[in-house]
Amino acid sequence: MRPRRRGYGLGRLAAAAVFGAVAAFWTWTTPADPALWPTAPGEAGVEVQMLDNGFHTDLAVPRAALEARTGPLAEAVRSLPPGDWILIGWGDARFYVDQSPIGDRLPDGARAFFRSGNASVIMLDPTQRDLRDLVAADRRRGLRLSAAGFAAMADHIEASLDLGDGHARIAASRDGDDARFFASHEHFWIGRLCNHWSAGVLHAAGLPVRPFRAITSSEIIATVERAQLDSRATRD
């Protein structure tokens, strides 16, 4: 009987170790960068918005702030149709662009999720509409970035572009739609989804993020909420 008890105990110990490792990874948070976040007292900063459509997140950025920069991302923004806000998102080069009924795209969705090495694109979508008319208040969170944080975030987005010739390259567009989809050198799959990319954008701006939980859009919104609360507590 003793060997059985010993084996049972070892099994419980192993199970506890696995559970602890999973919990640690699930709750692991990359720290904030105090040089970038939050904004210093009195600093104007740059106001951005994170938008959640229920499963995907887009970042809304003032066009003027992007066009004030130099480099391929600013050039790409200047080439877009009119719109004071630029919606920025990332996804699979086929599934993300296609807007046909979701029921007709399930096989392609499975391909995007479970096949590694899928090509990806960055969406730049100019809008002249008020963001309050685009997304309900409970699916939209504003965030004021420091000038340094905004610059680091924009650099991170620019680094995702495929700049083979030094310029952003349009990979796709849609009829009757002002959005343009620029080729990215990154790969889309279940281990690297659109919300993982959004988490990386926020972390580049200096915010703390939970990378392993960033599979859902609600986690991205929660990331912004936590950062806002932490910044208020710091100021208080």
PDB file of C-alpha atoms in Angstrom:
ATOM      1  CA  MET A   1       0.000   0.000   0.000  1.00  0.00           C
ATOM      2  CA  ARG A   2       2.823   2.403   0.669  1.00  0.00           C
ATOM      3  CA  PRO A   3       3.966   2.601  -2.959  1.00  0.00           C
ATOM      4  CA  ARG A   4       0.405   3.431  -3.923  1.00  0.00           C
ATOM      5  CA  ARG A   5       0.204   6.223  -1.377  1.00  0.00           C
ATOM      6  CA  ARG A   6       3.549   7.549  -2.511  1.00  0.00           C
ATOM      7  CA  GLY A   7       2.480   7.451  -6.152  1.00  0.00           C
ATOM      8  CA  TYR A   8      -0.831   9.091  -5.309  1.00  0.00           C
ATOM      9  CA  GLY A   9       0.989  11.829  -3.450  1.00  0.00           C
ATOM     10  CA  LEU A  10       3.376  12.410  -6.310  1.00  0.00           C
ATOM     11  CA  GLY A  11       0.453  12.574  -8.722  1.00  0.00           C
ATOM     12  CA  ARG A  12      -1.257  15.218  -6.604  1.00  0.00           C
ATOM     13  CA  LEU A  13       1.995  17.153  -6.365  1.00  0.00           C
ATOM     14  CA  ALA A  14       2.461  17.022 -10.132  1.00  0.00           C
ATOM     15  CA  ALA A  15      -1.138  18.126 -10.724  1.00  0.00           C
ATOM     16  CA  ALA A  16      -0.693  21.026  -8.303  1.00  0.00           C
ATOM     17  CA  ALA A  17       2.526  22.044 -10.049  1.00  0.00           C
ATOM     18  CA  VAL A  18       0.821  22.003 -13.461  1.00  0.00           C
ATOM     19  CA  PHE A  19      -2.135  23.980 -12.120  1.00  0.00           C
ATOM     20  CA  GLY A  20       0.203  26.507 -10.530  1.00  0.00           C
ATOM     21  CA  ALA A  21       2.175  26.915 -13.754  1.00  0.00           C
ATOM     22  CA  VAL A  22      -0.990  27.450 -15.787  1.00  0.00           C
ATOM     23  CA  ALA A  23      -2.301  29.979 -13.259  1.00  0.00           C
ATOM     24  CA  ALA A  24       1.023  31.811 -13.276  1.00  0.00           C
ATOM     25  CA  PHE A  25       1.072  32.063 -17.060  1.00  0.00           C
ATOM     26  CA  TRP A  26      -2.603  33.075 -17.167  1.00  0.00           C
ATOM     27  CA  THR A  27      -2.173  35.917 -14.687  1.00  0.00           C
ATOM     28  CA  TRP A  28       1.359  36.944 -15.698  1.00  0.00           C
ATOM     29  CA  THR A  29       1.506  40.686 -16.399  1.00  0.00           C
ATOM     30  CA  THR A  30       4.178  42.531 -18.324  1.00  0.00           C
ATOM     31  CA  PRO A  31       4.929  45.661 -16.285  1.00  0.00           C
ATOM     32  CA  ALA A  32       4.192  49.233 -17.273  1.00  0.00           C
ATOM     33  CA  ASP A  33       6.998  51.435 -18.556  1.00  0.00           C
ATOM     34  CA  PRO A  34       7.090  54.481 -16.255  1.00  0.00           C
ATOM     35  CA  ALA A  35       8.999  56.423 -18.903  1.00  0.00           C
ATOM     36  CA  LEU A  36       5.963  56.160 -21.191  1.00  0.00           C
ATOM     37  CA  TRP A  37       2.916  55.656 -18.973  1.00  0.00           C
ATOM     38  CA  PRO A  38       1.079  57.414 -17.493  1.00  0.00           C
ATOM     39  CA  THR A  39       1.216  60.956 -18.823  1.00  0.00           C
ATOM     40  CA  ALA A  40       3.016  63.472 -16.652  1.00  0.00           C
ATOM     41  CA  PRO A  41       0.858  65.967 -14.735  1.00  0.00           C
ATOM     42  CA  GLY A  42      -0.109  68.809 -17.069  1.00  0.00           C
ATOM     43  CA  GLU A  43       0.996  66.981 -20.236  1.00  0.00           C
ATOM     44  CA  ALA A  44      -1.552  67.251 -23.042  1.00  0.00           C
ATOM     45  CA  GLY A  45      -0.702  63.877 -24.545  1.00  0.00           C
ATOM     46  CA  VAL A  46      -2.605  62.179 -27.358  1.00  0.00           C
ATOM     47  CA  GLU A  47      -6.139  60.853 -26.914  1.00  0.00           C
ATOM     48  CA  VAL A  48      -6.811  57.469 -28.521  1.00  0.00           C
ATOM     49  CA  GLN A  49      -9.776  55.108 -28.294  1.00  0.00           C
ATOM     50  CA  MET A  50      -9.930  51.317 -28.114  1.00  0.00           C
ATOM     51  CA  LEU A  51     -13.017  49.915 -29.840  1.00  0.00           C
ATOM     52  CA  ASP A  52     -14.476  46.452 -29.242  1.00  0.00           C
ATOM     53  CA  ASN A  53     -16.951  44.854 -31.657  1.00  0.00           C
ATOM     54  CA  GLY A  54     -17.453  41.831 -29.422  1.00  0.00           C
ATOM     55  CA  PHE A  55     -14.557  39.672 -30.601  1.00  0.00           C
ATOM     56  CA  HIS A  56     -12.102  42.022 -32.366  1.00  0.00           C
ATOM     57  CA  THR A  57     -10.495  45.293 -31.262  1.00  0.00           C
ATOM     58  CA  ASP A  58      -9.488  48.330 -33.306  1.00  0.00           C
ATOM     59  CA  LEU A  59      -7.479  51.310 -32.144  1.00  0.00           C
ATOM     60  CA  ALA A  60      -8.845  54.739 -33.130  1.00  0.00           C
ATOM     61  CA  VAL A  61      -6.098  57.355 -33.489  1.00  0.00           C
ATOM     62  CA  PRO A  62      -6.350  61.052 -34.443  1.00  0.00           C
ATOM     63  CA  ARG A  63      -5.252  61.376 -38.054  1.00  0.00           C
ATOM     64  CA  ALA A  64      -3.395  64.606 -37.349  1.00  0.00           C
ATOM     65  CA  ALA A  65      -1.179  62.886 -34.772  1.00  0.00           C
ATOM     66  CA  LEU A  66      -0.188  60.179 -37.261  1.00  0.00           C
ATOM     67  CA  GLU A  67       0.374  62.587 -40.153  1.00  0.00           C
ATOM     68  CA  ALA A  68       2.612  64.746 -37.960  1.00  0.00           C
ATOM     69  CA  ARG A  69       5.132  61.913 -37.968  1.00  0.00           C
ATOM     70  CA  THR A  70       7.606  60.930 -40.641  1.00  0.00           C
ATOM     71  CA  GLY A  71       8.063  57.469 -42.091  1.00  0.00           C
ATOM     72  CA  PRO A  72       6.041  54.769 -43.879  1.00  0.00           C
ATOM     73  CA  LEU A  73       3.075  54.755 -41.480  1.00  0.00           C
ATOM     74  CA  ALA A  74       2.556  58.511 -41.848  1.00  0.00           C
ATOM     75  CA  GLU A  75       2.901  58.204 -45.635  1.00  0.00           C
ATOM     76  CA  ALA A  76       0.273  55.454 -45.686  1.00  0.00           C
ATOM     77  CA  VAL A  77      -2.125  57.574 -43.619  1.00  0.00           C
ATOM     78  CA  ARG A  78      -1.685  60.562 -45.927  1.00  0.00           C
ATOM     79  CA  SER A  79      -2.704  58.386 -48.879  1.00  0.00           C
ATOM     80  CA  LEU A  80      -6.075  57.527 -47.332  1.00  0.00           C
ATOM     81  CA  PRO A  81      -9.454  59.150 -48.104  1.00  0.00           C
ATOM     82  CA  PRO A  82     -10.671  61.887 -45.718  1.00  0.00           C
ATOM     83  CA  GLY A  83     -11.389  61.157 -42.070  1.00  0.00           C
ATOM     84  CA  ASP A  84     -10.296  62.745 -38.801  1.00  0.00           C
ATOM     85  CA  TRP A  85      -9.894  59.383 -37.060  1.00  0.00           C
ATOM     86  CA  ILE A  86      -7.944  56.385 -38.325  1.00  0.00           C
ATOM     87  CA  LEU A  87      -9.111  52.968 -37.163  1.00  0.00           C
ATOM     88  CA  ILE A  88      -6.159  50.590 -36.920  1.00  0.00           C
ATOM     89  CA  GLY A  89      -6.471  46.824 -36.663  1.00  0.00           C
ATOM     90  CA  TRP A  90      -4.614  43.661 -37.597  1.00  0.00           C
ATOM     91  CA  GLY A  91      -5.714  40.259 -38.787  1.00  0.00           C
ATOM     92  CA  ASP A  92      -5.539  37.418 -41.292  1.00  0.00           C
ATOM     93  CA  ALA A  93      -5.018  38.646 -44.850  1.00  0.00           C
ATOM     94  CA  ARG A  94      -8.121  36.825 -46.127  1.00  0.00           C
ATOM     95  CA  PHE A  95     -10.549  36.280 -43.277  1.00  0.00           C
ATOM     96  CA  TYR A  96     -10.110  39.783 -41.835  1.00  0.00           C
ATOM     97  CA  VAL A  97     -10.762  41.504 -45.160  1.00  0.00           C
ATOM     98  CA  ASP A  98     -13.721  39.361 -46.266  1.00  0.00           C
ATOM     99  CA  GLN A  99     -17.123  40.689 -45.173  1.00  0.00           C
ATOM    100  CA  SER A 100     -19.344  37.966 -46.619  1.00  0.00           C
ATOM    101  CA  PRO A 101     -21.715  36.201 -44.172  1.00  0.00           C
ATOM    102  CA  ILE A 102     -19.792  34.468 -41.399  1.00  0.00           C
ATOM    103  CA  GLY A 103     -21.594  31.179 -42.084  1.00  0.00           C
ATOM    104  CA  ASP A 104     -20.023  31.071 -45.539  1.00  0.00           C
ATOM    105  CA  ARG A 105     -16.543  31.645 -44.128  1.00  0.00           C
ATOM    106  CA  LEU A 106     -16.277  28.992 -41.427  1.00  0.00           C
ATOM    107  CA  PRO A 107     -13.799  26.805 -43.360  1.00  0.00           C
ATOM    108  CA  ASP A 108     -11.587  29.840 -43.997  1.00  0.00           C
ATOM    109  CA  GLY A 109     -11.872  30.790 -40.332  1.00  0.00           C
ATOM    110  CA  ALA A 110     -10.660  27.331 -39.348  1.00  0.00           C
ATOM    111  CA  ARG A 111      -7.757  27.711 -41.744  1.00  0.00           C
ATOM    112  CA  ALA A 112      -6.833  31.105 -40.257  1.00  0.00           C
ATOM    113  CA  PHE A 113      -6.951  29.737 -36.703  1.00  0.00           C
ATOM    114  CA  PHE A 114      -5.285  26.383 -37.022  1.00  0.00           C
ATOM    115  CA  ARG A 115      -2.819  26.701 -39.901  1.00  0.00           C
ATOM    116  CA  SER A 116       0.416  28.414 -38.964  1.00  0.00           C
ATOM    117  CA  GLY A 117       2.177  30.962 -41.117  1.00  0.00           C
ATOM    118  CA  ASN A 118      -0.916  32.786 -42.443  1.00  0.00           C
ATOM    119  CA  ALA A 119      -0.252  36.133 -44.121  1.00  0.00           C
ATOM    120  CA  SER A 120      -1.604  39.143 -42.240  1.00  0.00           C
ATOM    121  CA  VAL A 121      -2.570  42.755 -42.894  1.00  0.00           C
ATOM    122  CA  ILE A 122      -2.869  46.009 -40.980  1.00  0.00           C
ATOM    123  CA  MET A 123      -6.089  47.906 -41.567  1.00  0.00           C
ATOM    124  CA  LEU A 124      -6.023  51.693 -41.782  1.00  0.00           C
ATOM    125  CA  ASP A 125      -9.618  52.914 -42.010  1.00  0.00           C
ATOM    126  CA  PRO A 126     -10.354  56.665 -42.062  1.00  0.00           C
ATOM    127  CA  THR A 127     -13.695  57.698 -40.623  1.00  0.00           C
ATOM    128  CA  GLN A 128     -15.450  61.040 -40.529  1.00  0.00           C
ATOM    129  CA  ARG A 129     -18.135  59.768 -38.161  1.00  0.00           C
ATOM    130  CA  ASP A 130     -18.196  60.453 -34.445  1.00  0.00           C
ATOM    131  CA  LEU A 131     -16.745  57.440 -32.662  1.00  0.00           C
ATOM    132  CA  ARG A 132     -19.769  57.487 -30.348  1.00  0.00           C
ATOM    133  CA  ASP A 133     -21.889  56.628 -33.378  1.00  0.00           C
ATOM    134  CA  LEU A 134     -19.600  53.760 -34.393  1.00  0.00           C
ATOM    135  CA  VAL A 135     -19.392  51.816 -31.136  1.00  0.00           C
ATOM    136  CA  ALA A 136     -21.587  51.772 -28.024  1.00  0.00           C
ATOM    137  CA  ALA A 137     -20.161  53.361 -24.889  1.00  0.00           C
ATOM    138  CA  ASP A 138     -19.701  50.015 -23.119  1.00  0.00           C
ATOM    139  CA  ARG A 139     -17.481  48.816 -25.968  1.00  0.00           C
ATOM    140  CA  ARG A 140     -15.295  51.917 -26.198  1.00  0.00           C
ATOM    141  CA  ARG A 141     -12.547  53.153 -23.869  1.00  0.00           C
ATOM    142  CA  GLY A 142     -10.543  56.342 -24.177  1.00  0.00           C
ATOM    143  CA  LEU A 143      -6.890  56.560 -23.238  1.00  0.00           C
ATOM    144  CA  ARG A 144      -4.582  59.561 -23.044  1.00  0.00           C
ATOM    145  CA  LEU A 145      -1.029  58.605 -24.014  1.00  0.00           C
ATOM    146  CA  SER A 146       2.088  60.599 -23.325  1.00  0.00           C
ATOM    147  CA  ALA A 147       3.895  62.007 -26.350  1.00  0.00           C
ATOM    148  CA  ALA A 148       6.653  59.436 -25.838  1.00  0.00           C
ATOM    149  CA  GLY A 149       4.112  56.639 -25.365  1.00  0.00           C
ATOM    150  CA  PHE A 150       2.271  57.580 -28.542  1.00  0.00           C
ATOM    151  CA  ALA A 151       5.522  57.708 -30.499  1.00  0.00           C
ATOM    152  CA  ALA A 152       6.541  54.269 -29.195  1.00  0.00           C
ATOM    153  CA  MET A 153       3.096  52.866 -30.042  1.00  0.00           C
ATOM    154  CA  ALA A 154       3.191  54.281 -33.575  1.00  0.00           C
ATOM    155  CA  ASP A 155       6.713  52.902 -34.037  1.00  0.00           C
ATOM    156  CA  HIS A 156       5.432  49.483 -32.957  1.00  0.00           C
ATOM    157  CA  ILE A 157       2.580  49.591 -35.482  1.00  0.00           C
ATOM    158  CA  GLU A 158       4.956  50.744 -38.209  1.00  0.00           C
ATOM    159  CA  ALA A 159       7.315  47.867 -37.369  1.00  0.00           C
ATOM    160  CA  SER A 160       4.485  45.425 -38.153  1.00  0.00           C
ATOM    161  CA  LEU A 161       4.296  46.641 -41.750  1.00  0.00           C
ATOM    162  CA  ASP A 162       5.991  44.741 -44.553  1.00  0.00           C
ATOM    163  CA  LEU A 163       8.380  47.391 -45.868  1.00  0.00           C
ATOM    164  CA  GLY A 164      10.224  45.455 -48.534  1.00  0.00           C
ATOM    165  CA  ASP A 165      10.866  48.603 -50.574  1.00  0.00           C
ATOM    166  CA  GLY A 166      10.786  51.023 -47.665  1.00  0.00           C
ATOM    167  CA  HIS A 167       7.097  51.845 -48.155  1.00  0.00           C
ATOM    168  CA  ALA A 168       3.838  50.360 -46.880  1.00  0.00           C
ATOM    169  CA  ARG A 169       2.211  48.164 -49.522  1.00  0.00           C
ATOM    170  CA  ILE A 170      -1.562  47.881 -49.985  1.00  0.00           C
ATOM    171  CA  ALA A 171      -2.494  44.196 -49.988  1.00  0.00           C
ATOM    172  CA  ALA A 172      -6.278  44.578 -50.246  1.00  0.00           C
ATOM    173  CA  SER A 173      -9.176  47.029 -50.351  1.00  0.00           C
ATOM    174  CA  ARG A 174     -12.953  46.699 -50.552  1.00  0.00           C
ATOM    175  CA  ASP A 175     -15.455  48.208 -52.971  1.00  0.00           C
ATOM    176  CA  GLY A 176     -17.342  51.080 -51.402  1.00  0.00           C
ATOM    177  CA  ASP A 177     -15.103  51.038 -48.340  1.00  0.00           C
ATOM    178  CA  ASP A 178     -12.406  53.552 -47.428  1.00  0.00           C
ATOM    179  CA  ALA A 179     -10.404  51.006 -45.441  1.00  0.00           C
ATOM    180  CA  ARG A 180      -7.048  49.971 -46.846  1.00  0.00           C
ATOM    181  CA  PHE A 181      -5.250  46.795 -45.792  1.00  0.00           C
ATOM    182  CA  PHE A 182      -1.473  47.019 -45.784  1.00  0.00           C
ATOM    183  CA  ALA A 183       0.765  43.955 -45.887  1.00  0.00           C
ATOM    184  CA  SER A 184       2.296  42.915 -42.563  1.00  0.00           C
ATOM    185  CA  HIS A 185       5.306  40.643 -42.098  1.00  0.00           C
ATOM    186  CA  GLU A 186       3.703  38.969 -39.062  1.00  0.00           C
ATOM    187  CA  HIS A 187       1.753  35.706 -39.156  1.00  0.00           C
ATOM    188  CA  PHE A 188      -1.783  35.114 -37.951  1.00  0.00           C
ATOM    189  CA  TRP A 189      -2.840  31.900 -36.167  1.00  0.00           C
ATOM    190  CA  ILE A 190      -4.512  30.820 -32.948  1.00  0.00           C
ATOM    191  CA  GLY A 191      -1.308  31.536 -31.033  1.00  0.00           C
ATOM    192  CA  ARG A 192      -1.199  35.075 -32.410  1.00  0.00           C
ATOM    193  CA  LEU A 193      -4.661  36.607 -32.863  1.00  0.00           C
ATOM    194  CA  CYS A 194      -5.888  40.136 -33.468  1.00  0.00           C
ATOM    195  CA  ASN A 195      -6.307  40.869 -29.771  1.00  0.00           C
ATOM    196  CA  HIS A 196      -2.783  39.631 -29.016  1.00  0.00           C
ATOM    197  CA  TRP A 197      -1.627  42.238 -31.519  1.00  0.00           C
ATOM    198  CA  SER A 198      -3.729  44.931 -29.819  1.00  0.00           C
ATOM    199  CA  ALA A 199      -2.208  43.983 -26.457  1.00  0.00           C
ATOM    200  CA  GLY A 200       1.236  44.392 -27.983  1.00  0.00           C
ATOM    201  CA  VAL A 201       0.291  47.859 -29.223  1.00  0.00           C
ATOM    202  CA  LEU A 202      -0.842  48.891 -25.733  1.00  0.00           C
ATOM    203  CA  HIS A 203       2.291  47.466 -24.146  1.00  0.00           C
ATOM    204  CA  ALA A 204       4.422  49.400 -26.634  1.00  0.00           C
ATOM    205  CA  ALA A 205       2.688  52.559 -25.368  1.00  0.00           C
ATOM    206  CA  GLY A 206       3.867  51.687 -21.863  1.00  0.00           C
ATOM    207  CA  LEU A 207       0.775  49.978 -20.415  1.00  0.00           C
ATOM    208  CA  PRO A 208       0.942  46.742 -18.398  1.00  0.00           C
ATOM    209  CA  VAL A 209      -0.752  43.840 -20.208  1.00  0.00           C
ATOM    210  CA  ARG A 210      -1.585  40.184 -19.539  1.00  0.00           C
ATOM    211  CA  PRO A 211      -0.338  38.548 -22.771  1.00  0.00           C
ATOM    212  CA  PHE A 212      -1.802  35.074 -22.262  1.00  0.00           C
ATOM    213  CA  ARG A 213      -5.266  36.444 -21.490  1.00  0.00           C
ATOM    214  CA  ALA A 214      -5.303  38.769 -24.486  1.00  0.00           C
ATOM    215  CA  ILE A 215      -7.093  36.221 -26.641  1.00  0.00           C
ATOM    216  CA  THR A 216     -10.409  38.042 -26.080  1.00  0.00           C
ATOM    217  CA  SER A 217     -11.462  41.582 -26.914  1.00  0.00           C
ATOM    218  CA  SER A 218     -12.880  42.007 -23.397  1.00  0.00           C
ATOM    219  CA  GLU A 219      -9.371  41.547 -21.984  1.00  0.00           C
ATOM    220  CA  ILE A 220      -8.103  44.414 -24.144  1.00  0.00           C
ATOM    221  CA  ILE A 221     -10.850  46.684 -22.826  1.00  0.00           C
ATOM    222  CA  ALA A 222     -10.045  45.504 -19.280  1.00  0.00           C
ATOM    223  CA  THR A 223      -6.381  46.346 -19.895  1.00  0.00           C
ATOM    224  CA  VAL A 224      -7.304  49.943 -20.663  1.00  0.00           C
ATOM    225  CA  GLU A 225      -9.608  50.120 -17.633  1.00  0.00           C
ATOM    226  CA  ARG A 226      -6.913  48.812 -15.272  1.00  0.00           C
ATOM    227  CA  ALA A 227      -4.370  51.255 -16.673  1.00  0.00           C
ATOM    228  CA  GLN A 228      -6.769  54.145 -16.162  1.00  0.00           C
ATOM    229  CA  LEU A 229      -7.423  53.135 -12.558  1.00  0.00           C
ATOM    230  CA  ASP A 230      -3.718  52.705 -11.844  1.00  0.00           C
ATOM    231  CA  SER A 231      -2.887  56.116 -13.321  1.00  0.00           C
ATOM    232  CA  ARG A 232      -5.589  57.787 -11.187  1.00  0.00           C
ATOM    233  CA  ALA A 233      -4.300  56.043  -8.083  1.00  0.00           C
ATOM    234  CA  THR A 234      -0.756  57.190  -8.884  1.00  0.00           C
ATOM    235  CA  ARG A 235      -1.903  60.799  -9.199  1.00  0.00           C
ATOM    236  CA  ASP A 236      -3.948  60.590  -5.987  1.00  0.00           C
TER     237      ASP A 236
END
